[in-house]
Coordinates of C-alpha atoms in Angstrom, one line a residue:
M241 CA -12.1 -78.4 60.0
S242 CA -11.3 -77.6 56.3
T243 CA -7.7 -78.2 55.3
G244 CA -7.7 -74.9 53.3
V245 CA -6.8 -71.1 53.7
V246 CA -8.8 -68.2 53.6
T247 CA -8.1 -65.6 50.4
A248 CA -10.0 -62.6 50.1
A249 CA -10.4 -59.5 47.7
R250 CA -12.4 -56.2 48.2
V251 CA -13.4 -53.0 46.7
T252 CA -14.4 -50.4 49.3
H253 CA -15.1 -46.8 49.8
R254 CA -11.2 -46.7 50.9
C255 CA -10.0 -47.9 47.7
G256 CA -12.4 -47.4 45.0
T257 CA -14.5 -44.9 43.6
V258 CA -18.5 -44.8 43.6
D259 CA -18.2 -46.2 39.9
Q260 CA -15.8 -48.7 40.6
L261 CA -17.8 -50.1 43.5
A262 CA -20.7 -50.2 41.0
A263 CA -18.8 -52.3 38.9
A264 CA -17.8 -54.6 41.7
S265 CA -21.3 -55.3 42.7
P266 CA -23.0 -58.8 42.1
E267 CA -26.5 -59.4 41.0
S268 CA -26.8 -60.6 44.7
Q269 CA -25.0 -62.1 47.3
T270 CA -26.2 -65.6 46.9
T271 CA -25.3 -65.6 43.3
A272 CA -21.9 -64.3 43.8
V273 CA -21.1 -67.4 46.2
T274 CA -22.7 -69.9 44.0
E275 CA -20.4 -68.5 41.3
L276 CA -17.3 -68.8 43.2
L277 CA -18.2 -72.2 44.3
T278 CA -18.0 -73.2 40.7
V279 CA -14.5 -72.7 40.7
S280 CA -12.2 -75.8 40.9
D281 CA -10.9 -76.5 44.5
I282 CA -12.8 -73.7 45.8
E283 CA -14.5 -75.3 49.0
E284 CA -16.1 -72.3 50.9
A285 CA -17.1 -68.9 49.6
Y286 CA -18.7 -65.7 51.7
V287 CA -19.6 -62.5 49.9
L288 CA -20.4 -59.1 51.7
S289 CA -21.9 -56.5 49.2
T290 CA -22.9 -53.1 50.6
C291 CA -23.3 -49.6 49.0
N292 CA -19.7 -49.0 50.5
R293 CA -18.0 -52.4 50.0
V294 CA -17.7 -55.7 47.9
E295 CA -15.8 -58.4 50.1
A296 CA -15.3 -61.8 48.7
Y297 CA -13.6 -64.6 51.0
V298 CA -12.8 -68.1 49.9
V299 CA -11.1 -71.2 51.2
G300 CA -9.1 -73.3 48.7
P301 CA -5.9 -75.6 49.2
D302 CA -3.7 -72.4 48.8
H303 CA -3.7 -68.8 48.0
V304 CA -2.7 -69.2 44.5
V305 CA -6.3 -70.9 43.7
G306 CA -8.0 -68.6 45.9
R307 CA -6.4 -65.1 44.1
A308 CA -7.2 -66.7 40.7
A309 CA -10.8 -67.3 41.5
L310 CA -11.0 -63.6 43.3
S311 CA -9.2 -62.1 40.2
E312 CA -11.8 -63.7 37.9
F313 CA -14.6 -62.3 40.3
F314 CA -13.5 -58.9 40.4
A315 CA -12.4 -59.2 36.6
G316 CA -14.7 -56.2 35.7
V317 CA -13.1 -53.8 38.2
D318 CA -9.6 -51.5 38.0
D319 CA -6.8 -53.5 39.6
D320 CA -5.7 -50.3 41.4
A321 CA -9.2 -50.5 43.2
I322 CA -8.9 -54.0 44.4
V323 CA -7.0 -55.1 47.6
M324 CA -6.4 -58.6 48.1
T325 CA -5.3 -60.4 51.5
D326 CA -4.2 -63.9 52.5
H327 CA -5.2 -65.7 55.4
D328 CA -4.5 -64.0 58.5
E329 CA -4.9 -60.5 57.3
S330 CA -8.3 -61.6 55.4
L331 CA -9.7 -62.8 58.9
H332 CA -8.5 -60.1 60.9
H333 CA -10.1 -57.2 58.3
L334 CA -13.4 -59.2 58.7
L335 CA -13.4 -58.7 62.5
R336 CA -12.7 -55.1 61.8
V337 CA -15.7 -54.7 59.1
A338 CA -18.2 -56.3 61.6
A339 CA -17.1 -53.9 64.3
G340 CA -17.8 -50.9 62.2
L341 CA -14.0 -49.9 62.0
D342 CA -13.8 -49.8 58.2
S343 CA -17.1 -48.3 57.6
V344 CA -17.4 -44.7 56.0
I345 CA -19.1 -43.7 59.4
I346 CA -16.9 -45.4 62.0
G347 CA -19.0 -47.9 64.3
E348 CA -21.9 -47.4 62.5
D349 CA -24.7 -50.3 63.1
Q350 CA -26.1 -51.3 60.0
I351 CA -22.6 -53.3 59.1
I352 CA -23.3 -55.9 61.7
G353 CA -26.6 -56.8 60.3
Q354 CA -25.2 -57.0 56.7
V355 CA -22.6 -59.1 58.0
R356 CA -25.1 -61.3 59.4
A357 CA -27.5 -61.2 56.0
A358 CA -24.5 -62.1 54.2
Y359 CA -23.7 -65.2 56.3
E360 CA -27.2 -66.3 55.7
D361 CA -26.8 -65.8 51.8
A362 CA -23.9 -67.8 51.8
R363 CA -25.2 -70.5 53.7
D364 CA -28.2 -71.0 51.9
A365 CA -25.7 -71.0 48.7
G366 CA -23.8 -73.8 50.1
G367 CA -20.7 -71.6 50.7
I368 CA -20.5 -71.8 54.7
G369 CA -18.0 -74.9 55.7
S370 CA -16.1 -75.2 58.9
M371 CA -13.7 -72.5 58.3
L372 CA -16.1 -69.8 57.4
E373 CA -18.2 -70.6 60.0
A374 CA -15.8 -70.0 62.5
A375 CA -14.6 -66.9 60.8
V376 CA -18.1 -65.0 60.2
T377 CA -19.5 -66.0 63.6
K378 CA -16.6 -64.7 65.3
A379 CA -16.8 -61.5 63.3
I380 CA -20.5 -61.4 64.3
H381 CA -19.4 -61.9 68.1
V382 CA -16.9 -59.2 68.1
G383 CA -19.3 -56.7 66.3
E384 CA -21.6 -57.4 69.0
R385 CA -19.1 -56.9 71.6
A386 CA -17.6 -53.7 70.1
R387 CA -21.4 -52.1 70.2
T388 CA -22.1 -53.1 73.8
E389 CA -19.1 -52.8 75.4
T390 CA -17.6 -49.4 74.0
A391 CA -18.8 -46.3 72.8
I392 CA -18.1 -46.7 69.3
N393 CA -21.7 -46.2 68.1
E394 CA -22.4 -43.3 70.0
G395 CA -23.6 -40.0 67.9
V396 CA -23.8 -40.0 64.0
V397 CA -24.2 -43.7 63.4
S398 CA -25.3 -43.9 59.6
L399 CA -24.9 -42.7 56.3
G400 CA -28.4 -41.5 56.5
S401 CA -27.6 -39.0 59.4
A402 CA -24.4 -38.2 57.6
A403 CA -26.4 -37.2 54.6
T404 CA -28.7 -34.9 56.7
R405 CA -25.3 -33.3 58.3
R406 CA -23.8 -32.7 54.7
A407 CA -27.0 -31.1 53.5
A408 CA -27.3 -28.9 56.9
Q409 CA -24.0 -27.3 55.8
E410 CA -25.5 -26.0 52.3
I411 CA -29.1 -25.0 53.6
D412 CA -31.0 -24.4 56.7
L413 CA -33.2 -27.7 57.3
E414 CA -35.7 -26.0 59.7
G415 CA -38.6 -25.7 58.0
A416 CA -37.7 -27.2 54.7
T417 CA -39.1 -29.6 52.4
A418 CA -37.2 -32.9 52.3
L419 CA -37.5 -35.8 49.8
V420 CA -36.5 -39.1 50.4
V421 CA -36.2 -41.3 47.5
G422 CA -36.1 -45.1 48.6
A423 CA -37.9 -46.8 51.5
G424 CA -35.1 -49.2 52.5
E425 CA -32.9 -49.5 55.6
M426 CA -30.9 -46.5 54.3
G427 CA -33.9 -44.2 53.6
Q428 CA -35.6 -45.0 56.8
L429 CA -32.5 -43.7 58.4
A430 CA -32.5 -40.6 56.3
A431 CA -36.0 -40.0 57.0
R432 CA -35.7 -40.2 60.7
S433 CA -32.9 -38.1 60.5
L434 CA -34.4 -35.4 58.3
A435 CA -37.6 -35.4 60.7
A436 CA -35.1 -34.9 63.8
A437 CA -33.3 -32.0 62.0
G438 CA -36.5 -30.0 61.9
V439 CA -37.8 -30.4 58.4
D440 CA -41.6 -29.2 57.8
E441 CA -42.5 -31.6 55.3
L442 CA -41.0 -34.9 54.4
V443 CA -41.9 -36.7 51.2
V444 CA -41.0 -40.5 50.6
A445 CA -41.0 -41.7 47.1
N446 CA -40.8 -45.4 46.5
R447 CA -41.7 -48.1 44.1
T448 CA -43.5 -49.7 46.4
V449 CA -45.9 -47.1 48.0
S450 CA -46.9 -49.8 50.9
R451 CA -43.3 -50.0 52.0
A452 CA -43.1 -46.3 51.9
T453 CA -46.1 -45.9 54.0
Q454 CA -44.6 -48.2 56.5
L455 CA -41.4 -45.9 56.7
I456 CA -43.4 -42.8 57.5
S457 CA -45.1 -44.4 60.4
D458 CA -41.5 -44.5 62.4
V459 CA -41.1 -40.8 61.8
D460 CA -41.7 -38.0 64.1
D461 CA -45.5 -37.1 64.6
E462 CA -44.7 -33.1 64.1
T463 CA -43.4 -33.6 60.8
D464 CA -46.1 -33.7 57.8
T465 CA -45.3 -37.0 56.0
T466 CA -46.5 -37.8 52.2
V467 CA -46.0 -41.0 50.1
V468 CA -45.7 -40.9 46.5
S469 CA -44.7 -43.3 43.9
L470 CA -41.7 -43.3 42.0
D471 CA -43.8 -42.2 38.9
D472 CA -44.6 -39.1 40.8
L473 CA -40.7 -37.8 40.9
E474 CA -41.3 -35.3 38.2
R475 CA -44.1 -33.7 40.4
V476 CA -42.8 -33.7 43.7
A477 CA -38.8 -33.4 43.1
T478 CA -38.9 -29.8 42.3
H479 CA -40.5 -28.9 45.6
A480 CA -37.8 -30.5 47.5
D481 CA -35.1 -28.3 49.2
V482 CA -33.1 -31.4 50.2
V483 CA -33.3 -34.7 48.6
V484 CA -31.6 -37.8 49.7
A485 CA -31.6 -40.8 47.4
A486 CA -31.1 -44.4 48.6
T487 CA -32.7 -47.0 46.5
G488 CA -31.3 -50.4 45.2
S489 CA -31.9 -49.7 41.4
D490 CA -29.4 -50.8 39.2
E491 CA -29.9 -47.5 36.9
P492 CA -30.1 -43.9 38.3
V493 CA -33.9 -42.9 39.2
L494 CA -33.1 -39.3 39.5
E495 CA -32.6 -37.6 36.3
P496 CA -32.7 -33.9 35.1
R497 CA -36.1 -34.2 33.6
H498 CA -37.2 -34.6 37.1
L499 CA -36.0 -31.0 38.0
E500 CA -36.9 -28.8 35.1
G501 CA -37.6 -25.4 36.3
Q502 CA -36.0 -25.8 39.4
A503 CA -35.4 -22.3 40.3
E504 CA -34.7 -22.4 44.1
P505 CA -31.3 -23.8 45.4
Q506 CA -31.5 -27.4 46.1
V507 CA -29.2 -29.9 47.5
I508 CA -29.3 -33.7 46.6
V509 CA -27.3 -36.3 48.5
D510 CA -26.9 -39.6 46.6
L511 CA -26.2 -42.6 48.7
G512 CA -27.2 -45.3 46.2
Q513 CA -24.6 -47.8 45.1
P514 CA -24.7 -48.0 41.7
R515 CA -25.8 -44.0 41.5
D516 CA -29.4 -43.3 41.9
V517 CA -28.8 -39.8 40.7
A518 CA -27.6 -39.3 37.0
P519 CA -24.4 -37.7 36.9
E520 CA -25.4 -34.7 34.6
T521 CA -28.2 -33.6 37.0
D522 CA -25.5 -31.7 38.9
S523 CA -25.1 -29.3 35.7
L524 CA -28.3 -27.7 36.6
P525 CA -27.9 -24.2 37.8
A526 CA -29.9 -24.6 41.1
V527 CA -28.6 -28.0 42.0
Q528 CA -25.9 -29.5 43.9
V529 CA -25.3 -33.4 44.2
F530 CA -23.1 -34.9 46.5
D531 CA -22.4 -38.4 46.5
L532 CA -20.7 -40.7 49.1
D533 CA -17.3 -39.4 48.2
D534 CA -18.5 -36.1 49.3
L535 CA -19.0 -37.3 52.8
E536 CA -15.7 -37.5 54.1
T537 CA -15.7 -34.3 56.1
I538 CA -18.5 -35.8 58.4
T539 CA -16.8 -39.1 58.6
A540 CA -13.8 -37.4 59.7
E541 CA -15.3 -35.6 62.4
T542 CA -16.9 -38.9 63.5
H543 CA -13.4 -40.8 63.4
E544 CA -12.2 -37.9 65.9
Q545 CA -14.8 -38.1 68.2
R546 CA -14.7 -42.0 68.5
A547 CA -10.7 -42.3 68.5
D548 CA -10.7 -43.3 72.0
A549 CA -13.5 -46.1 71.5
A550 CA -12.1 -47.3 68.4
D551 CA -8.6 -47.9 70.2
E552 CA -10.8 -50.2 72.6
V553 CA -12.3 -52.1 69.7
E554 CA -8.9 -52.4 67.8
A555 CA -7.6 -54.3 71.2
M556 CA -10.7 -56.4 71.4
I557 CA -10.4 -57.4 67.7
D558 CA -6.7 -58.4 68.3
H559 CA -7.8 -60.6 71.1
E560 CA -10.6 -62.2 69.4
F561 CA -8.5 -62.8 66.5
E562 CA -5.9 -64.8 68.6
L563 CA -8.6 -66.8 69.9
L564 CA -10.1 -67.6 66.6
I565 CA -6.4 -68.6 65.2
E566 CA -6.2 -70.7 68.3
Q567 CA -9.5 -72.5 67.5
Y568 CA -8.2 -73.1 64.1
K569 CA -4.8 -74.7 65.4
R570 CA -6.9 -76.9 67.7
A571 CA -9.2 -78.1 65.1
R572 CA -6.3 -79.0 62.9
A573 CA -4.3 -80.6 65.7
D574 CA -7.1 -82.6 66.6
E575 CA -7.8 -83.9 63.1
A576 CA -4.6 -85.0 62.9
I577 CA -4.8 -86.7 66.5
A578 CA -8.2 -88.3 65.4
A579 CA -6.9 -89.7 62.2
M580 CA -4.2 -91.0 64.2
Y581 CA -6.2 -92.8 66.7
E582 CA -8.5 -94.0 64.0
S583 CA -5.8 -96.0 62.2
A584 CA -4.6 -97.2 65.3
E585 CA -8.0 -98.4 66.5
R586 CA -8.2 -100.4 63.0
I587 CA -4.8 -102.0 63.6
K588 CA -5.7 -102.7 67.0
E589 CA -9.2 -104.5 66.3
R590 CA -7.4 -106.3 63.6
E591 CA -4.8 -107.8 65.9
V592 CA -6.9 -108.6 68.9
E593 CA -9.3 -110.6 66.6
T594 CA -6.1 -112.4 65.3
A595 CA -5.0 -113.1 68.9
L596 CA -8.1 -114.1 70.1
S597 CA -8.7 -116.8 67.2
R598 CA -5.2 -118.3 67.9
L599 CA -6.2 -118.4 71.7
G600 CA -9.3 -120.6 70.7
G601 CA -11.5 -118.5 69.1
D602 CA -15.0 -119.0 70.3
E603 CA -13.7 -121.1 73.2
V604 CA -12.2 -117.9 74.6
S605 CA -14.1 -116.6 77.7
A606 CA -15.6 -113.2 77.9
E607 CA -13.1 -112.5 80.8
Q608 CA -10.1 -113.6 78.8
R609 CA -11.6 -111.5 75.6
E610 CA -11.8 -108.5 78.1
I611 CA -8.2 -108.9 79.2
V612 CA -6.8 -109.0 75.7
E613 CA -8.8 -105.9 74.6
A614 CA -7.8 -104.0 77.8
M615 CA -4.1 -104.7 77.1
A616 CA -4.5 -103.6 73.5
D617 CA -6.4 -100.4 74.4
S618 CA -3.9 -99.6 77.2
L619 CA -0.8 -100.3 74.6
V620 CA -2.5 -97.9 72.1
N621 CA -3.0 -95.0 74.5
Q622 CA 0.6 -95.1 75.9
L623 CA 2.2 -95.3 72.4
L624 CA 0.1 -92.7 71.1
A625 CA 0.4 -90.3 74.3
P626 CA 3.7 -88.9 73.2
P627 CA 2.9 -88.0 69.7
T628 CA -0.6 -86.6 70.8
K629 CA 1.6 -84.3 73.1
S630 CA 4.0 -83.3 70.3
L631 CA 1.1 -82.6 67.8
R632 CA -0.7 -80.4 70.0
E633 CA 2.6 -78.5 70.7
A634 CA 3.0 -78.4 67.0
A635 CA -0.2 -76.8 66.3
A636 CA 0.7 -74.1 69.0
E637 CA 4.0 -73.4 67.3
D638 CA 2.6 -73.2 63.9
D639 CA 4.5 -76.4 63.0
W640 CA 2.5 -77.4 60.1
S641 CA 4.7 -79.5 58.4
T642 CA 4.6 -82.0 61.4
I643 CA 1.0 -82.1 61.6
H644 CA 0.7 -82.3 57.7
T645 CA 3.1 -85.4 57.6
A646 CA 1.0 -87.1 60.7
L647 CA -2.2 -86.7 58.6
Q648 CA -0.6 -88.1 55.5
L649 CA 0.7 -91.0 57.6
F650 CA -2.7 -91.8 59.2
N651 CA -5.3 -90.7 56.6
P652 CA -4.3 -91.9 53.3
E653 CA -6.9 -89.9 51.8
F654 CA -5.4 -86.9 52.8
G655 CA -3.5 -84.6 50.8
G656 CA -2.8 -87.0 48.1
N657 CA 0.5 -86.5 46.0
D658 CA 0.1 -82.6 45.8
G659 CA 2.6 -81.9 48.3
P660 CA 2.1 -79.7 51.6
I661 CA -0.9 -77.4 51.8
A662 CA -0.7 -73.9 53.5
P663 CA -1.8 -74.1 57.3
P664 CA -4.8 -72.5 58.4
S665 CA -2.8 -69.6 60.2
M666 CA -0.1 -67.7 58.5
A667 CA 2.2 -65.5 60.1
T668 CA 3.3 -64.2 56.7
T669 CA 1.7 -64.1 53.6
V670 CA 2.2 -66.8 50.9
N671 CA 2.7 -64.0 48.2
G672 CA 4.4 -60.8 49.8
D673 CA 2.3 -58.7 47.7
A674 CA -0.9 -58.2 49.5
S675 CA -2.8 -56.5 46.8
I676 CA -3.2 -55.8 43.1
G677 CA -2.3 -52.4 42.5
A678 CA -3.3 -51.3 45.8
T679 CA -2.5 -51.5 49.8
D680 CA -4.7 -51.6 52.6
D681 CA -4.4 -48.5 54.7
D682 CA -5.4 -50.0 57.9

């Protein structure tokens, strides 16, 4: 088990704007983890980057090191959009994220897959060690339990369906023509939702036409579907009553030039992060553009509908969090106990050989050797039984100074002269201010 502590920082839909999220987004999760691991004393790193959140978790010797690394990582983001947390709060938040309680659409299913994908990316980059292995796998376990044992994901479960609901508040989707820009997971969910809402025609525009073709194969057969390239946007965009944009592009893919001559009312929902729709598009007379920030009314309804299930999941998270902390405690106590026994074993072996040598060396019989070794084993076990019990009790009571002292006494390579490190579980933060210019509403 790592001897460090977890520190985390995040920019999410709760504390940052669409543009601030865009500023926080890394090139990829893998490169972000690799970047964090280059920081001195950072042992482990995990980065989760989606359209609604960029979260980074690091393991270091203390929170000072962790906070410095994360401050540099989010250097391009306004301080008031960043929430930074210490060990316990970071771990508890990660469990809530995987369970869907921190999502725009409470209980949505996509986040659990995104947490898994981020875990694989971090592992590929060498960022997953003993501390984050336990934390992220526990989060995935909690997310799976929440969805199989409660009703947290019933009803509207994605931003794609929320986009459809938002568009339906402005225009009648029955018999309408819809355009989905992007054929990723979000685009697929939007396409299904629009088809279910009764649109007559569904056009999917994507950079890779073959990918878009796969997407429409999953849509209701009664909907007339067409696939086009992004190069055809100028031709098809003006014919759509509703547009949902959800690509992974770094730049806007839908601009005013694509909608020149648009006369009929048109609703565009931009789910992109960064923005898929150029901001000036909203100035066109017949066009209404909504982004992630405009889906709050839909998400508020969902929160109300799932309030009881959310309470169940919160209780589940609290229980699993305690199990995770106990796991860390046992591992840290076991580390100290193992160091103690290894040290005693080295001394025992040396003293046994000295005693046997004085008793006659090679002339000592196998039976006599066995008696001496058994006596030495018995002495070690009896002498170490009380401190073993004490160390386990110290871990249970969060007495980390005792464990740290034991590790220093029995493992010369542990700790050095740097003084006590922070414990793996902390009831209070090392630094009382849990954020940079922002607080966690949860």
